[in-house]
GROMACS .gro file of C-alpha atoms in nm:
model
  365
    1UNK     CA    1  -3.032  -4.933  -4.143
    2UNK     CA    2  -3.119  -4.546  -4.088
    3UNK     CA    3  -2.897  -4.340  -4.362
    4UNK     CA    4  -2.766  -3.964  -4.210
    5UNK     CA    5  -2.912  -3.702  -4.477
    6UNK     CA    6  -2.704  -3.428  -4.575
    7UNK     CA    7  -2.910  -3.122  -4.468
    8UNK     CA    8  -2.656  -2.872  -4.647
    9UNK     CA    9  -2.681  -3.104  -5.001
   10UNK     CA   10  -2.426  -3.085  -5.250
   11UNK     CA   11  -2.242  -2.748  -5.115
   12UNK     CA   12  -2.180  -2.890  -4.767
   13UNK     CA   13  -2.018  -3.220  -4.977
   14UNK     CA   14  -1.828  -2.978  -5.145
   15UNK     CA   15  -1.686  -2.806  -4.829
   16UNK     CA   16  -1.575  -3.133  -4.666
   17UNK     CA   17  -1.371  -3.235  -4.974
   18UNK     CA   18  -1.225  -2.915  -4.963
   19UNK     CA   19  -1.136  -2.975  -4.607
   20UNK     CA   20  -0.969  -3.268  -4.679
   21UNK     CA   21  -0.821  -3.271  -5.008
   22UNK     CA   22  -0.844  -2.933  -5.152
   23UNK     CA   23  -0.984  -2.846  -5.487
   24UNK     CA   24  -0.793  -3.158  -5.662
   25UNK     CA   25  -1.000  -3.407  -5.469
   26UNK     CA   26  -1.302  -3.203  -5.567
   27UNK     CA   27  -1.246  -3.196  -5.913
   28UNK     CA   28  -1.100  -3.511  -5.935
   29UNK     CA   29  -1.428  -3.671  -5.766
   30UNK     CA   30  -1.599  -3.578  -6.063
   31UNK     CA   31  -1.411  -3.657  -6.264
   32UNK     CA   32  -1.464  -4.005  -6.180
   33UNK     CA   33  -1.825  -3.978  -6.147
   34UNK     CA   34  -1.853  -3.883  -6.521
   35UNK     CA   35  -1.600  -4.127  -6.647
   36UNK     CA   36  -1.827  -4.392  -6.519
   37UNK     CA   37  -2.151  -4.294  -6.627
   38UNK     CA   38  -2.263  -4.207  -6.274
   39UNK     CA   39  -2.408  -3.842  -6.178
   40UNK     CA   40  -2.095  -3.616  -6.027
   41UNK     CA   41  -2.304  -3.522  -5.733
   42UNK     CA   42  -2.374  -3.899  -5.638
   43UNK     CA   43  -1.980  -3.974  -5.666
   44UNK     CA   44  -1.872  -3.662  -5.493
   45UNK     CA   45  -2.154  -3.750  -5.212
   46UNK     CA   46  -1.988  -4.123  -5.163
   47UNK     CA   47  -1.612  -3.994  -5.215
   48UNK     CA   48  -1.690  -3.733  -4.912
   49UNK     CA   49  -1.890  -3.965  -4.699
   50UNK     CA   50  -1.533  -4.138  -4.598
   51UNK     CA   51  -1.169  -4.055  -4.512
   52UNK     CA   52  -1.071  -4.387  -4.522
   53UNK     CA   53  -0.952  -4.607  -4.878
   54UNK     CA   54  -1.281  -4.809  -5.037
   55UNK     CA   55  -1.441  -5.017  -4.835
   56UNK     CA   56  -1.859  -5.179  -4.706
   57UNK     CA   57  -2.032  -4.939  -4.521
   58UNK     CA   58  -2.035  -5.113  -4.202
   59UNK     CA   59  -2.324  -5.152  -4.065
   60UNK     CA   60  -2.377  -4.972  -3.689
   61UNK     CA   61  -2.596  -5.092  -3.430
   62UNK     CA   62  -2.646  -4.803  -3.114
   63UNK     CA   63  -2.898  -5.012  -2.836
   64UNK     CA   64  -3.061  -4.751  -2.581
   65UNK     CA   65  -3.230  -4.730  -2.311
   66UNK     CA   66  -3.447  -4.444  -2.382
   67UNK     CA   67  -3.474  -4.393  -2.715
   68UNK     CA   68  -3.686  -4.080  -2.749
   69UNK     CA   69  -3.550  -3.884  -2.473
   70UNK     CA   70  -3.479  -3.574  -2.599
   71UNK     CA   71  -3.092  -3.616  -2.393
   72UNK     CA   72  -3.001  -3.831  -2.680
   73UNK     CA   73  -3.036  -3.609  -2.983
   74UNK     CA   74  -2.709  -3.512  -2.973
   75UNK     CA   75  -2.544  -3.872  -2.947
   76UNK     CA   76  -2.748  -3.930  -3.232
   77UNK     CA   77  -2.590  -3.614  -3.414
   78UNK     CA   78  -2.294  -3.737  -3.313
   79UNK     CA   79  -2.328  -4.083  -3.473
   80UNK     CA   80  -2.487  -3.944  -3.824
   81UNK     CA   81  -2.181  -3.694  -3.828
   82UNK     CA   82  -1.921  -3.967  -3.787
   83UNK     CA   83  -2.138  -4.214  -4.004
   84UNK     CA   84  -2.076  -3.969  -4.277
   85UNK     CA   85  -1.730  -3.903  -4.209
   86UNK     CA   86  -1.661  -4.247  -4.242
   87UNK     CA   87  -1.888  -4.414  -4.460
   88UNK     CA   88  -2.120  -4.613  -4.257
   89UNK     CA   89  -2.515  -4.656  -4.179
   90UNK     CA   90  -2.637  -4.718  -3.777
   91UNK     CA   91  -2.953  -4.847  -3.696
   92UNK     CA   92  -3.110  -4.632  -3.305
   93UNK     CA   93  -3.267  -4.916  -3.128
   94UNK     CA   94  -3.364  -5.104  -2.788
   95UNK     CA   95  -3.595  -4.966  -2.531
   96UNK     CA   96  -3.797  -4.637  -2.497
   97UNK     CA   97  -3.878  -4.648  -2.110
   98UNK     CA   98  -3.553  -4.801  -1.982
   99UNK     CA   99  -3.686  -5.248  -2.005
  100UNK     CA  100  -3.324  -5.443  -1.980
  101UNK     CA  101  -3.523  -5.693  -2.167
  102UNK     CA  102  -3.611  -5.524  -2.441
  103UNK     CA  103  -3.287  -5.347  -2.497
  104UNK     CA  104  -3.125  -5.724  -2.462
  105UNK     CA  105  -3.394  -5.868  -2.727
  106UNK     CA  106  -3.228  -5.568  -2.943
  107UNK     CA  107  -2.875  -5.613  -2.911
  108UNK     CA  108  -2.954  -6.045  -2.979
  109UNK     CA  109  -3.099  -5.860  -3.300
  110UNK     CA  110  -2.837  -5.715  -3.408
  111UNK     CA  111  -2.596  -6.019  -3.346
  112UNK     CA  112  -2.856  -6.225  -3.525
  113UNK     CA  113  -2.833  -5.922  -3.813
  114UNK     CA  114  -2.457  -6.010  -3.850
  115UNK     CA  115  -2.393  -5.580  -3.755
  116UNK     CA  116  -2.030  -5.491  -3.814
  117UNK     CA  117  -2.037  -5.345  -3.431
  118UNK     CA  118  -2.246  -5.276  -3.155
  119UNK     CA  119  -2.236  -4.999  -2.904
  120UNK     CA  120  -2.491  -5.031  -2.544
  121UNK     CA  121  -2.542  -4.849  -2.290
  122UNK     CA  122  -2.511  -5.095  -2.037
  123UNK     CA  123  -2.723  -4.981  -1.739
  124UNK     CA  124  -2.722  -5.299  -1.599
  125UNK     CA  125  -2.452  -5.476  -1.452
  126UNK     CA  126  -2.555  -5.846  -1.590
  127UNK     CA  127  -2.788  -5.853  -1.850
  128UNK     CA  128  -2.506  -5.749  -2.086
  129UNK     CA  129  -2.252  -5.983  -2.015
  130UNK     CA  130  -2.414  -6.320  -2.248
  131UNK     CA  131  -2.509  -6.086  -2.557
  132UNK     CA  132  -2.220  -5.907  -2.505
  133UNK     CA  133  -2.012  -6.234  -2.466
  134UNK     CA  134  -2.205  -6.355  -2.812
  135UNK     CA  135  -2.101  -6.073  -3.005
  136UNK     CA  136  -1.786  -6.143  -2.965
  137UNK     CA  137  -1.757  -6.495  -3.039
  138UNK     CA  138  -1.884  -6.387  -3.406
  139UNK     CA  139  -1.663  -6.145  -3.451
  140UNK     CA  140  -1.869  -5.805  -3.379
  141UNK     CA  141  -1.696  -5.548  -3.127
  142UNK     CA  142  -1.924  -5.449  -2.888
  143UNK     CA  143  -1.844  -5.112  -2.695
  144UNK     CA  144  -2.068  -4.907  -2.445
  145UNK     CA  145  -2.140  -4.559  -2.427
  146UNK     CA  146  -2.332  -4.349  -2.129
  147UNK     CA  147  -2.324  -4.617  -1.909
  148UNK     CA  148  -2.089  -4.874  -1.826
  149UNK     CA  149  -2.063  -5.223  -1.608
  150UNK     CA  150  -1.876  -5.186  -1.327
  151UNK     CA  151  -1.561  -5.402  -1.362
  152UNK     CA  152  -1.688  -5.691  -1.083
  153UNK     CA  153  -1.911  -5.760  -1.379
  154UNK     CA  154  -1.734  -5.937  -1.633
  155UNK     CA  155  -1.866  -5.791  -1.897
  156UNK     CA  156  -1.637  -5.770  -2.190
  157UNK     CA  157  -1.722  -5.483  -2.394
  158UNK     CA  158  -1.441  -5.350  -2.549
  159UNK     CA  159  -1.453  -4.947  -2.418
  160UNK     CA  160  -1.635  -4.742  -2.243
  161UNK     CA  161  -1.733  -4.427  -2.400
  162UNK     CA  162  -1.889  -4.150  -2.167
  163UNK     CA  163  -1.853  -3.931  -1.843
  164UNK     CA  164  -1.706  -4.089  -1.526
  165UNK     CA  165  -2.027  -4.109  -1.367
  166UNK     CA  166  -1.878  -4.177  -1.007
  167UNK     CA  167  -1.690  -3.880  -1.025
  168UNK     CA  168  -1.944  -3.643  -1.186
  169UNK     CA  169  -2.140  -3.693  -0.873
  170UNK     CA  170  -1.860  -3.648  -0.643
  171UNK     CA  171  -1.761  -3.265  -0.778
  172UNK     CA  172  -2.157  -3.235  -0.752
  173UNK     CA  173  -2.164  -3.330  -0.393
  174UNK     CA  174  -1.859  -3.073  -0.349
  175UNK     CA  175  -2.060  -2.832  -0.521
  176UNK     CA  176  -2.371  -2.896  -0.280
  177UNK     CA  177  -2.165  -2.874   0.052
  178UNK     CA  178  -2.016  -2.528  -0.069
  179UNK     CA  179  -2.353  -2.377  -0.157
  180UNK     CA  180  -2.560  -2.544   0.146
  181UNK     CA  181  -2.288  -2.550   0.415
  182UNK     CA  182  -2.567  -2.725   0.662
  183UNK     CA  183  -2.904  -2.872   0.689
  184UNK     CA  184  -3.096  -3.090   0.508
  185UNK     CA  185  -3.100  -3.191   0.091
  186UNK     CA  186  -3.268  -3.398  -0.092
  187UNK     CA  187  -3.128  -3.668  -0.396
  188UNK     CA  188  -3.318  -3.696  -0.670
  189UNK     CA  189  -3.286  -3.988  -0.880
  190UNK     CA  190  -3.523  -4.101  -1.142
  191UNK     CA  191  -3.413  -4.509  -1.149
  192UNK     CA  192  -3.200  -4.636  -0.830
  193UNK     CA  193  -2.993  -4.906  -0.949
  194UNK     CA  194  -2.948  -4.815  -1.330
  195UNK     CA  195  -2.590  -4.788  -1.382
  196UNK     CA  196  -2.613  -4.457  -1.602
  197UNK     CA  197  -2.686  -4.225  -1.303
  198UNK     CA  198  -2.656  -4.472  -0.941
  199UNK     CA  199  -2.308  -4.420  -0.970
  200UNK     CA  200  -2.381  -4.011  -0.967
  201UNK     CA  201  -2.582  -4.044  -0.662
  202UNK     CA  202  -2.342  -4.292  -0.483
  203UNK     CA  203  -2.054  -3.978  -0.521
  204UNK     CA  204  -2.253  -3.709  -0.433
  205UNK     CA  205  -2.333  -3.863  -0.089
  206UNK     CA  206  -1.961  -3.990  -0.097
  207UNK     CA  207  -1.871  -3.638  -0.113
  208UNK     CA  208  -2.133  -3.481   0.125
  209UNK     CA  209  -1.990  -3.749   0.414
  210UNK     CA  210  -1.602  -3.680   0.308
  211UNK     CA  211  -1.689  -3.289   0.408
  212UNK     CA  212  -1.760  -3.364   0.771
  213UNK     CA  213  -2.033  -3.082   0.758
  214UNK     CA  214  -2.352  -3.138   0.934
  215UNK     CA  215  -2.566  -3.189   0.596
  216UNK     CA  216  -2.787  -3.438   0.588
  217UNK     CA  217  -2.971  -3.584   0.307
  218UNK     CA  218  -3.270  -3.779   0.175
  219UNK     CA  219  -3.216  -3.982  -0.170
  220UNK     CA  220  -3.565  -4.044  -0.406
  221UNK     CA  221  -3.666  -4.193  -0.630
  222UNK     CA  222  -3.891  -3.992  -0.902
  223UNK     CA  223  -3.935  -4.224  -1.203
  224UNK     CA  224  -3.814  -4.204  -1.614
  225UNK     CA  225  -4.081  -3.955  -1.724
  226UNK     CA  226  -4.128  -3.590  -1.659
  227UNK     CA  227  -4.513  -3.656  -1.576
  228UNK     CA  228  -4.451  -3.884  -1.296
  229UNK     CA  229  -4.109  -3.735  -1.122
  230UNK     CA  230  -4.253  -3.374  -1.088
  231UNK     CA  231  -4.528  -3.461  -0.863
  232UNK     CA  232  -4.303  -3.676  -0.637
  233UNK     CA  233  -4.073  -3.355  -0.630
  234UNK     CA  234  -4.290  -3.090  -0.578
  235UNK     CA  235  -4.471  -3.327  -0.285
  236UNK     CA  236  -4.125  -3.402  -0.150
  237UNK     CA  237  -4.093  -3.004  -0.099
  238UNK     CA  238  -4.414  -2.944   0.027
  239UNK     CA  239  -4.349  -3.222   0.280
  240UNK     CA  240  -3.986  -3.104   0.384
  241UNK     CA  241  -4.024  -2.720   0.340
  242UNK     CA  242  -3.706  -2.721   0.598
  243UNK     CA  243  -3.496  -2.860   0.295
  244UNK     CA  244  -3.179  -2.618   0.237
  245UNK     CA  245  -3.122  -2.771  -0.129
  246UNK     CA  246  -3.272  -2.999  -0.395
  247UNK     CA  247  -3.056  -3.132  -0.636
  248UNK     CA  248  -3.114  -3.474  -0.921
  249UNK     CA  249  -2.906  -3.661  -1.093
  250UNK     CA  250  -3.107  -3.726  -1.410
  251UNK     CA  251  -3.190  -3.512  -1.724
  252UNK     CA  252  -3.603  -3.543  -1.622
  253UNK     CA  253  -3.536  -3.492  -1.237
  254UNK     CA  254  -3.339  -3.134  -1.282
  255UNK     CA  255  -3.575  -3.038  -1.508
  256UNK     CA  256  -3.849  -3.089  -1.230
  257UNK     CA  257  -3.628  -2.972  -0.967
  258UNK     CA  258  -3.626  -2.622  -1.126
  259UNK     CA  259  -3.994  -2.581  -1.213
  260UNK     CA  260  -4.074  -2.662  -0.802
  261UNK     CA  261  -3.837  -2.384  -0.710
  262UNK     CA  262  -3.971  -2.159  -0.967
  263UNK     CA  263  -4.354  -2.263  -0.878
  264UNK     CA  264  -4.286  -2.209  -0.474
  265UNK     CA  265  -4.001  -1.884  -0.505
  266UNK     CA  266  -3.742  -2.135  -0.332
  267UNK     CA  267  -3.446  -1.933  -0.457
  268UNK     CA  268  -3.592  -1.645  -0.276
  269UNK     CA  269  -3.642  -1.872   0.069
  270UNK     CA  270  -3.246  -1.926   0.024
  271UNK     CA  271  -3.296  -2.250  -0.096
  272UNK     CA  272  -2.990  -2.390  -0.409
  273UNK     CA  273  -3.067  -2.642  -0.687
  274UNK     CA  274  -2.884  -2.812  -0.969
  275UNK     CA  275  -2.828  -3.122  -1.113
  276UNK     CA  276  -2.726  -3.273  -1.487
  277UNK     CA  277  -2.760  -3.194  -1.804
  278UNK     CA  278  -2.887  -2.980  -2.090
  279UNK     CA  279  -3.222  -2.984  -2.097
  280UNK     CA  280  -3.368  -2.613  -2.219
  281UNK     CA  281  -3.573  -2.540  -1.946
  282UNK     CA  282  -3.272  -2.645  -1.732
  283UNK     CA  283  -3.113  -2.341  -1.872
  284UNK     CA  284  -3.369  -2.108  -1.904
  285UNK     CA  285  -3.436  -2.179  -1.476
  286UNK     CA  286  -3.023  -2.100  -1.442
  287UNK     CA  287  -3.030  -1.804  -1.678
  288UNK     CA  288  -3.293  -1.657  -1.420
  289UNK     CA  289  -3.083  -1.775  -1.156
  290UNK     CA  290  -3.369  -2.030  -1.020
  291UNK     CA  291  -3.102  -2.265  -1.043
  292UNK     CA  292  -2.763  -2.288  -0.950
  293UNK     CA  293  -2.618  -2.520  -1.174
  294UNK     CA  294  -2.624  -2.818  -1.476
  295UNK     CA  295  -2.370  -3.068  -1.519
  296UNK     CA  296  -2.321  -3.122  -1.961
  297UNK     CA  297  -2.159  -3.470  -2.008
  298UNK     CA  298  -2.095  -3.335  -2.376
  299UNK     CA  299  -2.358  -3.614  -2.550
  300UNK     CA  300  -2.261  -3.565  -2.877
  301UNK     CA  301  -1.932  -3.653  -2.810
  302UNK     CA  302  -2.041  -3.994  -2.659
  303UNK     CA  303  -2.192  -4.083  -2.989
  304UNK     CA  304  -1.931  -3.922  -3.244
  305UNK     CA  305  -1.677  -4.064  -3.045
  306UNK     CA  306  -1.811  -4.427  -3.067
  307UNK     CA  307  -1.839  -4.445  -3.401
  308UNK     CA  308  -1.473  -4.354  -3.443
  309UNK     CA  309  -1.351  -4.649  -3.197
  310UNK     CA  310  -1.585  -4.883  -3.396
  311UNK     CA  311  -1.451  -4.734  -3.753
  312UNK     CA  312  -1.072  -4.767  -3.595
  313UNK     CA  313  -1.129  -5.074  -3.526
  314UNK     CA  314  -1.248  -5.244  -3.810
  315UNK     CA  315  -1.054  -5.010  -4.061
  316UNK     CA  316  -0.722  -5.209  -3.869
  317UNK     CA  317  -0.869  -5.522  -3.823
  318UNK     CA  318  -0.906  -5.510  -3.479
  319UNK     CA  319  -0.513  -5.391  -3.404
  320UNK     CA  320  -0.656  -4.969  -3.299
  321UNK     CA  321  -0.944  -4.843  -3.176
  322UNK     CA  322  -1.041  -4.927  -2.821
  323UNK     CA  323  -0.986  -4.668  -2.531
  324UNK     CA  324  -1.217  -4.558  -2.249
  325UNK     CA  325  -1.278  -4.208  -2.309
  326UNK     CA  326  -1.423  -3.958  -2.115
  327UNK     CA  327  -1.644  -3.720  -2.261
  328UNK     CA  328  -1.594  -3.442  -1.929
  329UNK     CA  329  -1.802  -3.246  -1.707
  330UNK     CA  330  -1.875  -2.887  -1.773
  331UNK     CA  331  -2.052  -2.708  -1.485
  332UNK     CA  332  -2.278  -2.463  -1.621
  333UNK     CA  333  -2.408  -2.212  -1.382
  334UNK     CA  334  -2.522  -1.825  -1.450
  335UNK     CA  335  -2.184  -1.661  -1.552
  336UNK     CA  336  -2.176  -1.954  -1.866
  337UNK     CA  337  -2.505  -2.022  -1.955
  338UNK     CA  338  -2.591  -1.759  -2.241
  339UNK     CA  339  -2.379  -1.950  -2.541
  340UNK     CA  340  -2.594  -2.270  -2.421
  341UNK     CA  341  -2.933  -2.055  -2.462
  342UNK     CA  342  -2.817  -1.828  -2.791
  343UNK     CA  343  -2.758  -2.099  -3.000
  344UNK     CA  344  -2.893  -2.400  -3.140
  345UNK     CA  345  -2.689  -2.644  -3.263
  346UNK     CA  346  -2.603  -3.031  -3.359
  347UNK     CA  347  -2.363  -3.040  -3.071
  348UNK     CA  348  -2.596  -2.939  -2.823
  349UNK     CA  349  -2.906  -3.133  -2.977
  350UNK     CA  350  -3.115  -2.845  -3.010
  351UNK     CA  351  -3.091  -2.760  -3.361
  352UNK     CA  352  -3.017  -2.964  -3.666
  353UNK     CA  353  -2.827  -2.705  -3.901
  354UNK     CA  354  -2.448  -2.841  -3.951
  355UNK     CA  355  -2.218  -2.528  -3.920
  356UNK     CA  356  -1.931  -2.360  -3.751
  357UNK     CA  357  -2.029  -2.221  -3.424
  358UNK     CA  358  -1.836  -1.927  -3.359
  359UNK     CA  359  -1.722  -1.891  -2.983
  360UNK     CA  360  -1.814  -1.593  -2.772
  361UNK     CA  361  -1.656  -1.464  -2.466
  362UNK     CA  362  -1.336  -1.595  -2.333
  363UNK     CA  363  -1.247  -1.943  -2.244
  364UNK     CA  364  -1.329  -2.072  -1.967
  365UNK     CA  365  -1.174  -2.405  -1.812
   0.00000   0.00000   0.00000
């Protein structure tokens, strides 16, 4: 099981017991320590690493579908912060390029491992239903996060933590019928059918018909990996320069989106992109207003938040814990971008430094 180090050491322990005890707890964590024998640092460490009376350090498991992509930092920031909040280890596993099979071979793992809780992105709307159904049966919670079963299903996870995916692509099929008004857009989509990002595609053409404006719309398919969805997109353009918009519904896809329109001037030919997600080249392409918009489905919250449903849980034996939460949708577009691009942070994935951000500008809703 994969341990969260403290980058700040023994001063950022010190901080968090003064957050939540004051300077008694900090001296009296030492205290302790010396009584028995053990280091003070080492007992202040393990007295700050939980908010919760004595207990195991439960043991996590997180199964992904794409465990490297770069999306996922944050959720992963967001599981070490919690781990360390409440005194437990998590072990990042199942699939780098999106194989149910693999990802169900990993969650059977962890059953098999006897893990105090499981969370999965379920992108599929069966596999998950017999490991998830097994989990149970030996007493292991099992919630999802990113992507959930739709309720026809039966799957039986306990929560679903993440954005509402149907209705994330529904305000972004708003957002493409008031910048395109008419004509022709294309989808992009880099898996149809996985249930992390379908549902995103399913309400943006939802919303597009709702309008009643003449837009029409092509929906493609571009793949899971940067090197094979930005040839599909840029030969997509170059075979439907007519297109009025180009918009994706995937991390990998936006990303792609916005180096075509930069590569071919489309902004300048009146042509609007967007799509989801925080990518840094996403940015960067909205900063210089080659895009319109990103969609941020706040990932560290999706993994920060997990953990605390899974600590709730067991800390009450199963009586609190479980609630569907949704982690939002921010539209970022050229007015709100700078914060994302000036700093680099845990919450955001690109930087690894734990600190207090400080906000800048006013608040916007």
């Amino acid at each position: 099981m994969e341990k969260k180090e403290d980058p700040q050491g023994l001063q950022s322990v010190k901080r968090r017991l003064l957050m939540q005890g004051g300077p008694a707890l900090l001296t009296a964590a030492a205290g302790v320590a010396a009584m028995a024998g053990a280091p003070a640092a080492a007992m202040a460490a393990e007295t700050a690493a939980t908010v919760l009376p004595a207990h195991k350090r439960w043991k996590l498991v997180f199964v992904n579908h794409v465990t490297t992509n770069p999306f996922f930092v944050a959720t992963r920031y967001g599981i070490q912060d919690a781990c360390t909040l409440f005194g437990c280890d998590y072990q990042w596993t199942g699939s780098e390029t999106a194989v149910v099979g693999e990802m169900v071979n990993a969650m059977n793992a962890a059953i098999a491992g006897q893990a105090d809780a499981i969370g999965v992105a379920i992108v599929d709307p069966n596999a998950f239903n017999g490991p998830t159904e097994a989990a149970l049966k030996a007493g292991i919670p099992v919630f999802s996060y990113n992507a959930d079963a739709p309720a026809a299903s039966g799957n039986k996870r306990l929560a679903y933590i993440g954005q509402d995916l149907y209705k994330s692509g529904y305000h972004m099929g708003e957002k493409i019928v008031e910048l395109v008004g008419s004509g022709h857009v294309a989808l992009f989509i880099a898996t149809p059918g996985q249930l992390n990002i379908q549902p995103r595609i399913d309400g943006a053409i939802a919303a597009i018909k709702a309008s009643g404006k003449p837009i029409t719309y092509d929906a493609i398919a571009t793949g899971a990996t940067i090197d094979v969805e930005l040839p599909k997109i840029k030969a997509y353009y170059l075979g439907h320069q007519d297109v009025k918009g180009m918009f994706a519904v995937d991390a990998g896809s936006t990303q792609c989106v916005g180096q075509t329109m930069q590569e071919f001037h489309l902004t300048q030919k009146g042509i609007h992109g967007g799509g989801f997600d925080l990518v840094p080249r996403t940015l960067e392409y909205i900063h210089s207003s080659v895009l319109d918009f990103t969609i941020d489905q706040q990932p560290y919250l999706q993994g920060f938040y997990t953990v605390m449903e899974m600590v709730m849980y067991l800390a009450s034996g199963g009586l609190t814990g479980p609630a569907d939460i949704n982690t939002g949708l921010k539209f970022v577009t050229k007015t709100t971008v700078d914060p994302y691009l000036k700093t680099s942070t845990r919450y955001e994935g690109n930087g690894s430094k734990a600190q207090i951000v400080p906000r800048s500008g006013p608040i916007v809703g």
